[in-house]
Coordinates of C-alpha atoms and ligand atoms in Angstrom, one line a residue:
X1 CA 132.6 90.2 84.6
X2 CA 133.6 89.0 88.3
X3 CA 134.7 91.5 90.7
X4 CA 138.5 92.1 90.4
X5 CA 139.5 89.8 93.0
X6 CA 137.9 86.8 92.2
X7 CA 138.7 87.8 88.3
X8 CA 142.5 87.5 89.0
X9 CA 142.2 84.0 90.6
X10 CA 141.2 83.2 87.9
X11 CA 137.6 81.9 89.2
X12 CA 134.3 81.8 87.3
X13 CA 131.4 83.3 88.7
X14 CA 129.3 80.7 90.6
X15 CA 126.1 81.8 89.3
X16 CA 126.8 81.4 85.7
X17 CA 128.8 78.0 86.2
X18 CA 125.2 76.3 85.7
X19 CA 121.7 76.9 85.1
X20 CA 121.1 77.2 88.5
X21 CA 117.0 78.5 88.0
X22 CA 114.2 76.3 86.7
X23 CA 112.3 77.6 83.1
X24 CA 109.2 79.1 85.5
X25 CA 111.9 81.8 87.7
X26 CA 110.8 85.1 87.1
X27 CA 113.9 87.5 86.4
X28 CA 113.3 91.0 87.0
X29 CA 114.1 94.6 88.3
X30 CA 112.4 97.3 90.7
X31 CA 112.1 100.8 91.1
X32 CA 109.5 103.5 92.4
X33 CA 107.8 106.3 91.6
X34 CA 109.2 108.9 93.3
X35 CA 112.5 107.7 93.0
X36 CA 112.4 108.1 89.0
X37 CA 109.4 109.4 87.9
X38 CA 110.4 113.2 88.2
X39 CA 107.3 115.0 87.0
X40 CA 106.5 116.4 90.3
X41 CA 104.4 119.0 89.5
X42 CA 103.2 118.1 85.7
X43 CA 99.8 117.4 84.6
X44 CA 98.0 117.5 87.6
X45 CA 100.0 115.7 90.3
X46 CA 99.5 116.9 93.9
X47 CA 102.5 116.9 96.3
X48 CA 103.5 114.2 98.4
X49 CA 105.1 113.9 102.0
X50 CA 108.7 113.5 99.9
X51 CA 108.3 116.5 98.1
X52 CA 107.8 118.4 101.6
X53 CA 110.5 116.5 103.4
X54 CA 112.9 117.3 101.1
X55 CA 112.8 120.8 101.3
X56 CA 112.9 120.8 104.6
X57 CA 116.6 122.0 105.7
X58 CA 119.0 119.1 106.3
X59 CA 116.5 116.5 105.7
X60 CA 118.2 115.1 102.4
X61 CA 121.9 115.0 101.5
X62 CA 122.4 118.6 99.1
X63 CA 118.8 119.1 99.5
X64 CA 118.1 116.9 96.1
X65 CA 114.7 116.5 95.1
X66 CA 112.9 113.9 93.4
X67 CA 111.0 117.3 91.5
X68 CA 113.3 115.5 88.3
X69 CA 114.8 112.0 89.3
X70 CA 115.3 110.2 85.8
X71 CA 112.6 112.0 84.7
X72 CA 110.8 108.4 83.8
X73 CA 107.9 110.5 83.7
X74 CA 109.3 111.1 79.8
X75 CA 111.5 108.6 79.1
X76 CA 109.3 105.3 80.0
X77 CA 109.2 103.7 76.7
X78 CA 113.2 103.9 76.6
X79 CA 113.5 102.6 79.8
X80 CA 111.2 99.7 79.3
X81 CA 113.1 99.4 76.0
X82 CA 116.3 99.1 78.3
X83 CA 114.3 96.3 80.3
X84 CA 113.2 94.5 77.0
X85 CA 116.7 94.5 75.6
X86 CA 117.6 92.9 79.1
X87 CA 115.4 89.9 79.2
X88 CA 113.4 90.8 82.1
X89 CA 110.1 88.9 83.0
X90 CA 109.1 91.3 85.1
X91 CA 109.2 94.7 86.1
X92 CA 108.0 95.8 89.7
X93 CA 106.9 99.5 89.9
X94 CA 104.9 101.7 92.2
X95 CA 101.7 103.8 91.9
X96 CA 102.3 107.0 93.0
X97 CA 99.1 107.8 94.8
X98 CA 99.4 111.9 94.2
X99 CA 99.6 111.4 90.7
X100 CA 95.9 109.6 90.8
X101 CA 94.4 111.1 93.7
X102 CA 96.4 115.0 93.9
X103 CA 94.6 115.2 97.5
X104 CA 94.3 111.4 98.0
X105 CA 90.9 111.4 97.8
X106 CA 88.0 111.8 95.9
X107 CA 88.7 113.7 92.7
X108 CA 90.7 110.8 90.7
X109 CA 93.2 112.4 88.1
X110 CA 92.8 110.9 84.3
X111 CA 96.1 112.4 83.0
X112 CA 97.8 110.5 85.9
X113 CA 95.8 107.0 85.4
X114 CA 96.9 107.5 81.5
X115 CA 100.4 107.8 82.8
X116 CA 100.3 104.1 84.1
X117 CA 97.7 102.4 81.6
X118 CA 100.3 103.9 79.1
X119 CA 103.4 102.3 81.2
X120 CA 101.4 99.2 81.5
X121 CA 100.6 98.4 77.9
X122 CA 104.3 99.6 77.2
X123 CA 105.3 96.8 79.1
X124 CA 103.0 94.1 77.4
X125 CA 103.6 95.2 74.5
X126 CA 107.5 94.4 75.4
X127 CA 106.7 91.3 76.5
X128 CA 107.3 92.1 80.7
X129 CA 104.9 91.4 82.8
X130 CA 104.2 94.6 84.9
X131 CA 103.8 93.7 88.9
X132 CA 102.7 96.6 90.8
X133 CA 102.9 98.3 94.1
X134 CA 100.5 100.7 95.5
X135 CA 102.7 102.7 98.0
X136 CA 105.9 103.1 97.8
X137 CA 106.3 105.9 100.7
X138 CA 104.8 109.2 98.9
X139 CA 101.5 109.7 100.6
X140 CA 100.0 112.5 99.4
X141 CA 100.4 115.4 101.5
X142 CA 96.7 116.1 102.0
X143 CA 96.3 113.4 103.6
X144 CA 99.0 113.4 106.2
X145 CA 97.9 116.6 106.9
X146 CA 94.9 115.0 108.0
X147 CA 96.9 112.9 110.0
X148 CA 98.6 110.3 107.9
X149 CA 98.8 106.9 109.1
X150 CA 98.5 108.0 112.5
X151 CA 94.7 108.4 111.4
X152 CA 92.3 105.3 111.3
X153 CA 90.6 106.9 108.7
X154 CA 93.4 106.3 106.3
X155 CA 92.8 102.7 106.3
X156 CA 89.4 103.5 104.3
X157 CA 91.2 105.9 101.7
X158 CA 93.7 103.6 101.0
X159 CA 90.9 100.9 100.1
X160 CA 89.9 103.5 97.7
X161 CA 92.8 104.7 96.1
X162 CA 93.3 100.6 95.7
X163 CA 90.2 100.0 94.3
X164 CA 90.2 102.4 91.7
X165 CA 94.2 101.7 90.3
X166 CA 93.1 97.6 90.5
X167 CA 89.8 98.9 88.6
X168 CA 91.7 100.8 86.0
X169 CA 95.0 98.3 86.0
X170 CA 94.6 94.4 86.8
X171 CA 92.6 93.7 83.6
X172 CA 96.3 93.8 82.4
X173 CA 98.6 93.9 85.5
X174 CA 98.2 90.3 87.0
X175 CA 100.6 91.0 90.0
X176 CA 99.9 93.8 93.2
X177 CA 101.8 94.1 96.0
X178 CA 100.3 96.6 98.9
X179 CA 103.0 98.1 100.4
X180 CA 106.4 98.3 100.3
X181 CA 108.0 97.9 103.2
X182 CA 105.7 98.9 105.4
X183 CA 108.0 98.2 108.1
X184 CA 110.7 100.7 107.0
X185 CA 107.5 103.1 106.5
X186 CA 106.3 102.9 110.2
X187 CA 110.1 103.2 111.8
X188 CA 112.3 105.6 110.0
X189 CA 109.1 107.6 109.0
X190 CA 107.9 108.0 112.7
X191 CA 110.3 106.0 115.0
X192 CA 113.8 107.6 114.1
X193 CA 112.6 110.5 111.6
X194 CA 114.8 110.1 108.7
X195 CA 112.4 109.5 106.1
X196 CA 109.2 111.8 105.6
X197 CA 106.6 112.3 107.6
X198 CA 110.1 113.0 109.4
X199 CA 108.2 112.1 113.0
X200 CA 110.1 110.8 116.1
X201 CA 107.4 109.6 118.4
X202 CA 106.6 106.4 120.1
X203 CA 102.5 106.9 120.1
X204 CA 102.9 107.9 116.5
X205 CA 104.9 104.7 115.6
X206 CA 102.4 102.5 117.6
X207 CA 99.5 104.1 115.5
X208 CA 101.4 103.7 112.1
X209 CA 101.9 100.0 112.2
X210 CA 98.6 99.3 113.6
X211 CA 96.9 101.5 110.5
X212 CA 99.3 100.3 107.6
X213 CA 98.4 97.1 108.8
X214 CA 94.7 97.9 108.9
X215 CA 95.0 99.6 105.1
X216 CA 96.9 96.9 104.0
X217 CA 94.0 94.5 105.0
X218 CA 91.4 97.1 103.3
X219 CA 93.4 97.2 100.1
X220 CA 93.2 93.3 99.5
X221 CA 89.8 93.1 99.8
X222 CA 89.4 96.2 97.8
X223 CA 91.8 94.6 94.9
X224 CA 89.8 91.4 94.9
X225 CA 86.8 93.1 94.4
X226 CA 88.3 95.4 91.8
X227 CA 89.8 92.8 90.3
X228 CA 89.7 89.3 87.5
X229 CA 89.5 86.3 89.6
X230 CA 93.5 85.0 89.8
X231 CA 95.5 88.4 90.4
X232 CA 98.0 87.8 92.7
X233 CA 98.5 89.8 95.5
X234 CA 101.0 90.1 98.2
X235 CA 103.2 92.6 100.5
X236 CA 106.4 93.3 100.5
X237 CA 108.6 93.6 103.5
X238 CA 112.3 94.2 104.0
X239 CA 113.6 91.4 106.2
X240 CA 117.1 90.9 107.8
X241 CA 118.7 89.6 110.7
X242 CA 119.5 91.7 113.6
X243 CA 122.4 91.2 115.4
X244 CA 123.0 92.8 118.7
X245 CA 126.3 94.9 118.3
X246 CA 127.8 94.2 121.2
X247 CA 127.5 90.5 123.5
X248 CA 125.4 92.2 126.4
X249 CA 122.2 92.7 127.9
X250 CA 121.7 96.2 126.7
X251 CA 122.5 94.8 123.0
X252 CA 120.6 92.0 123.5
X253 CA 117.5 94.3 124.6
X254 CA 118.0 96.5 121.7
X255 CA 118.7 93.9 119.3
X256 CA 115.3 92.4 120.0
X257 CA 113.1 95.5 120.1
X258 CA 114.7 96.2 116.2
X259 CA 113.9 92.7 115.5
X260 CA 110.2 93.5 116.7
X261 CA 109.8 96.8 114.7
X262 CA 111.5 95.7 111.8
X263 CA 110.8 92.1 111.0
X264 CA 107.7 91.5 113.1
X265 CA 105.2 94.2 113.4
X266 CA 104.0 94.0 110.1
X267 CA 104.7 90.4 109.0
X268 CA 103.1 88.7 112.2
X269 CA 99.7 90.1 112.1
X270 CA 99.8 89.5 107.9
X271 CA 100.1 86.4 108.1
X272 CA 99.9 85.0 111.6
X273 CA 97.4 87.0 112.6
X274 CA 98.2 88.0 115.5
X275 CA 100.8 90.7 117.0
X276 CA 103.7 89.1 118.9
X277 CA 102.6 89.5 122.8
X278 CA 105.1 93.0 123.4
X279 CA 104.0 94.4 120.7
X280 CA 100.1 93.4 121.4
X281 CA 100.4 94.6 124.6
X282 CA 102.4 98.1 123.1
X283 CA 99.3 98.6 121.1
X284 CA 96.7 98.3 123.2
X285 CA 92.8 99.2 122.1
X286 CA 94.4 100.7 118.9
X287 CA 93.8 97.4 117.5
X288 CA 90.0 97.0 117.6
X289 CA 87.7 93.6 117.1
X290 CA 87.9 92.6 113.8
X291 CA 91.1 94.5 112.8
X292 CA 93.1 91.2 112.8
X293 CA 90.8 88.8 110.9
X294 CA 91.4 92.3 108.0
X295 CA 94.7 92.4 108.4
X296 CA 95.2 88.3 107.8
X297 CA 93.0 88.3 104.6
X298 CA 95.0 86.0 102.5
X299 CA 97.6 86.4 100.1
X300 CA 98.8 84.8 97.3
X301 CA 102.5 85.6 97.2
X302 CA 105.1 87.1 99.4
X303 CA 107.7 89.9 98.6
X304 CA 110.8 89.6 100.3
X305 CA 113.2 92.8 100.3
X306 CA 116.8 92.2 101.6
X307 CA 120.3 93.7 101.6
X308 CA 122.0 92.8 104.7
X309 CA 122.4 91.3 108.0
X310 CA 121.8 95.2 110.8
X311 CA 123.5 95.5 113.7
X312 CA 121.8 96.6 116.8
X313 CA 122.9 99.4 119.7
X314 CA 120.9 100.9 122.7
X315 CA 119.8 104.2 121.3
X316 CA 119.1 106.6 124.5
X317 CA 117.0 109.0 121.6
X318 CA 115.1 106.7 120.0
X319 CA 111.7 106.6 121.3
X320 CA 112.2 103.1 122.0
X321 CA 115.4 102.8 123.1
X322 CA 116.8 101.1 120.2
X323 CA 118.9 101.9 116.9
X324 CA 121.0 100.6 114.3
X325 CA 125.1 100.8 113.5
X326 CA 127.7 100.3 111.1
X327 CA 128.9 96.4 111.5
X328 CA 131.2 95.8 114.2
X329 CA 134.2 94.4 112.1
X330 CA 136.2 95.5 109.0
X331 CA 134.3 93.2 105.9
X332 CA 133.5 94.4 103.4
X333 CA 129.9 96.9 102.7
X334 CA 128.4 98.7 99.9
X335 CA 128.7 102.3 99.2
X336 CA 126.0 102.9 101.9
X337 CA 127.8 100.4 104.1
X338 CA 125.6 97.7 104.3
X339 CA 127.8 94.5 104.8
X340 CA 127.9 92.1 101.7
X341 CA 127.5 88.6 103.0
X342 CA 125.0 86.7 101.2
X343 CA 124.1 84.4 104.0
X344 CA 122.2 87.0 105.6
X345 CA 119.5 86.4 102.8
X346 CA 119.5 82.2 103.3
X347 CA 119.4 82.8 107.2
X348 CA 116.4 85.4 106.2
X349 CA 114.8 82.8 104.1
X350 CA 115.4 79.9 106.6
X351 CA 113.6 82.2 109.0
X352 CA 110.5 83.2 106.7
X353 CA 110.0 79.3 106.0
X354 CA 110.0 78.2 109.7
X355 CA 108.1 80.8 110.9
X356 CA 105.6 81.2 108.1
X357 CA 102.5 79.4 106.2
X358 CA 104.0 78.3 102.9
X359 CA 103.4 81.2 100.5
X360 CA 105.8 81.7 97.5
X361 CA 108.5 83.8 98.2
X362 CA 109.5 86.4 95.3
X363 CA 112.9 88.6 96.3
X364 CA 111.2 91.8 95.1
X365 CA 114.7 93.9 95.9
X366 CA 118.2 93.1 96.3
X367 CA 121.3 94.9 95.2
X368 CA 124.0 97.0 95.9
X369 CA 125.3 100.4 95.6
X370 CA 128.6 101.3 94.1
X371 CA 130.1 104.4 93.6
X372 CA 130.3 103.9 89.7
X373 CA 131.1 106.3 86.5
X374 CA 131.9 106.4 83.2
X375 CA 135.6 105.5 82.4
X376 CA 137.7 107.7 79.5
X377 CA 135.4 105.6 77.1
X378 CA 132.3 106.1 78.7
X379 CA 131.6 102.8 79.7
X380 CA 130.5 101.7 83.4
X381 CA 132.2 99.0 84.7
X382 CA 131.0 97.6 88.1
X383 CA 132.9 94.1 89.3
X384 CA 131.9 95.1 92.5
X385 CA 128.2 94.6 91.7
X386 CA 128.4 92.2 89.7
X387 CA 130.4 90.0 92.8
X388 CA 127.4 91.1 95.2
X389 CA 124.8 89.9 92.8
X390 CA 126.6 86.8 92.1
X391 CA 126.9 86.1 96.1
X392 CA 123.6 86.6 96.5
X393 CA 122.1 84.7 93.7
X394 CA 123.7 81.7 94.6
X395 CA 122.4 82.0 98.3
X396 CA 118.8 82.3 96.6
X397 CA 119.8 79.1 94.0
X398 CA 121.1 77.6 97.4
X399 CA 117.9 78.7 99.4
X400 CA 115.8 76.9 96.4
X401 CA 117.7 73.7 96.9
X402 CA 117.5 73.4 100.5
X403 CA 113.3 73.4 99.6
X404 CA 112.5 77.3 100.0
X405 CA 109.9 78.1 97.1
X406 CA 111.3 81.1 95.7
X407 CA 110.3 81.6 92.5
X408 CA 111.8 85.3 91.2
X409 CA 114.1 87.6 91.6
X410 CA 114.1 91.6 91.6
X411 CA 117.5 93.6 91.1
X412 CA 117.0 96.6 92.6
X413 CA 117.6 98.7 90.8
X414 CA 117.3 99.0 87.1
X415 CA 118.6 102.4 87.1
X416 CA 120.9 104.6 89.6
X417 CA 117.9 106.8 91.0
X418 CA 117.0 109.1 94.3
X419 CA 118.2 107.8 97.3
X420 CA 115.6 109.0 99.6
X421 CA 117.5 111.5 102.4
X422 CA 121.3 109.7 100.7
X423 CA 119.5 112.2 97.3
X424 CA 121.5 111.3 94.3
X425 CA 124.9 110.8 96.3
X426 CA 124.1 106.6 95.8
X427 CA 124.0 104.6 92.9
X428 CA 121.7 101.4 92.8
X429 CA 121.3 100.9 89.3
X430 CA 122.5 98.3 86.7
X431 CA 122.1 101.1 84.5
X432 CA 123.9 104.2 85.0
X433 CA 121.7 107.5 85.1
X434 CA 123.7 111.1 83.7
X435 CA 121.6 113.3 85.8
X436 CA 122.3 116.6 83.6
X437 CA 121.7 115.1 80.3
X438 CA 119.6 111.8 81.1
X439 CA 121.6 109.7 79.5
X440 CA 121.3 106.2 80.6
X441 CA 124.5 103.8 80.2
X442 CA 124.1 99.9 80.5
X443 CA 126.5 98.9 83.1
X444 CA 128.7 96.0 83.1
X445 CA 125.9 94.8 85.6
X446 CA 123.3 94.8 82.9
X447 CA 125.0 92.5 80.6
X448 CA 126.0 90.2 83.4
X449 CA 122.2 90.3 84.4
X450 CA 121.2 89.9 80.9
X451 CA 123.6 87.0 79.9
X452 CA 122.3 85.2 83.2
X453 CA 119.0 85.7 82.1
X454 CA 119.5 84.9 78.7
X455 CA 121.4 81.4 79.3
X456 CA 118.0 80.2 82.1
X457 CA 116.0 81.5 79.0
X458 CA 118.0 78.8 76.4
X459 CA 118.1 76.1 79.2
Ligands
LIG501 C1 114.8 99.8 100.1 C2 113.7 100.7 99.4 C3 114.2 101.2 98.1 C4 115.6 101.5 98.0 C5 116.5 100.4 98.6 C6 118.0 100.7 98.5 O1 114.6 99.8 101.5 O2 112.5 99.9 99.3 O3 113.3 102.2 97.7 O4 115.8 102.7 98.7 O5 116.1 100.2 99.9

């Protein structure tokens, strides 16, 4: 089950040596909506910014579509058969807000709210607890065609939309995350245009962090209101360190204005309170009296996204200057060449714990993609995977020793899905998705992830 290399020394994985987790760590896997759920245009569901962005010419690699995806939409009850079979705990997913709301607003849509009360008691009824996100990235078009989150006003629909799917969900789903990565949302939606709304404009990044921020705020209080005393709620970010490139100024410069975007703008005012002063003074009266103490409304847990250590350049194009690049020296990376070292997540962790009021962490994605396939026999073996997941896990087990509470763990991903602009090109999963026939094929992954799961379960 270890990767090749560590197999033919003749080593045994690390992770499996002991039980490394106490009886309380919650083992489980991500995904989100539009990444699986396929379904684009069935039973009511309005279009979202992905759907557009997509078929906008060299947006997405091949032009692929989440229109199908895994088509989840269909096959939920075998996939959450696939997660029962694995042992999860948990299983994060995500709303998507079209589906509910086809215009965002107003007119809610009861064939979409049946789709998740029906994937929610699924769940229970396989014994997975179901923690859910509200927005994983697909804002409804309609409403970015009011302005998206470069509007104030989307702070207030976002409250809705939240109070309605904690109405209709947390009787049963305990767990709520806000966002994901709201972070990634702001930049590479509106700093560097990759992702959809596909914008590259400083005012318009300035304007998105402030109002994901603000809606972020809105939706707590919306959710406890909506809500049984005792749900948990939190936000997810995606966290890493940022390295400049290069040992010079100009690195240096860029190196911190990533760091700012990426692992400060949202987190800061969530739980500090406060902007960091460039930022803060970046901003300006977009931030109005009041915004902050909404934005700081207290949480009860804290989702920590992480892949990799990112390596900073001065990028002339960039609206501010800075960018991102391939690591400077030949070790090894993923399929999407993200380096594999999992000391990026401890120094992460270490970071979150010193800078941070004590909130329990949960690692609500990590993984790795591989380019995987079935061999003559149809099975998916993936040593590579498995060797990333092992590294990692012990730099969480490791984490948890050296006093950081994290208390769960999310493979992303339970199945190969849509790679945002990468399309289909990028397998994430622990479960390999056919994308002609549907056919999903455990991979060696799975039963590495379910045998580690299994022996924390017996003790
Ligand atoms: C994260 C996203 C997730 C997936 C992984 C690989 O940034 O939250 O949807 O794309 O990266």
């Amino acid at each position: 089950m270890l990767s090749r290399v560590a197999a033919a020394r003749g080593e045994r994985s690390p992770i499996m040596s002991t039980v490394r987790f106490g009886p309380d760590f919650v083992w489980g896997a991500a995904t989100s909506c539009y990444q699986i759920e396929g379904a684009a245009t069935e039973d009511g569901r309005g279009p979202s910014i992905w759907d557009r962005f997509a078929r906008l010419p060299g947006k997405v690699l091949n032009g692929d579509t989440g229109d199908v995806a895994c088509d989840h939409y269909h096959r939920y009850r075998d996939d959450v058969r696939l997660m029962r079979e694995l042992g999860l705990d948990a299983y994060r997913f995500s709303i998507a807000w079209p589906r509910v709301l086809p215009e965002g607003r107003g007119r809610a849509n009861a064939a979409g709210l049946d789709f998740y009360d029906r994937l929610v008691d699924t769940l229970l009824e396989a014994g997975i607890a179901p923690w859910a996100c509200l927005h994983h990235w697909d804002l409804p078009v309609a409403l970015s065609d009011r302005g998206g989150w470069e509007s104030r006003d989307i702070a207030g629909w976002f409250a809705d939309y939240a109070h309605l799917m904690a109405g209709r969900l947390a009787d049963r789903a305990r767990h709520w995350f806000t966002f994901n990565e709201p972070n990634v949302l702001a930049w590479l939606g509106h700093a560097t245009g990759v992702h959809a709304p596909g914008i590259r404009s400083r005012d318009a990044t300035l304007a998105a962090v402030h109002h994901i921020n603000l809606s972020h705020g809105k939706a707590v209080e919306a959710i406890r209101d909506a809500a049984p005393a005792g749900t948990q709620i939190g936000v997810i970010a995606s966290l890493q360190p940022i390295h400049p490139a290069r040992e010079d100024e100009a690195h240096a410069r860029a190196a911190e204005t990533i760091d700012l975007f990426w692992n400060l703008a949202m987190v800061d005012p969530l739980l500090l309170g406060h902007y960091p002063d460039a930022l803060a003074a970046m901003l300006g009266d977009r931030v109005q009296s009041g915004d902050l103490e909404t934005i700081a409304a207290p949480l009860d847990l804290f989702g920590l996204n992480h892949y990799c250590r990112q390596y900073a350049v001065p990028d002339p194009d960039n609206p501010f200057g800075a960018g991102l690049t391939a690591p400077p020296d030949d070790r090894p990376v993923t399929d999407v060449g993200w380096r594999i070292d999992g000391s990026g997540l401890a120094d992460q962790v270490a970071r979150i714990v010193e800078r941070y009021p004590k909130l329990p962490i949960y690692i609500t994605e990590n993984g790795a993609a591989f380019p995987d396939g079935p061999d003559a026999a149809g099975a998916v073996h993936d040593p590579d995977r498995i060797a990333f997941l092992d590294e990692y896990l012990d730099a969480v087990a490791r984490a948890r020793d050296a006093g950081a509470d994290i208390r769960g763990y999310f493979v992303w991903s339970l199945m190969d899905n849509y790679e945002w602009e990468l399309g289909y090109s990028k397998r994430f999963g622990i479960v390999y998705v056919d994308y002609r026939t549907q056919d999903r094929i455990p991979k060696s992954s799975y039963r590495f992830y379910q045998e580690l799961i299994d022996r924390h379960r017996s003790g």
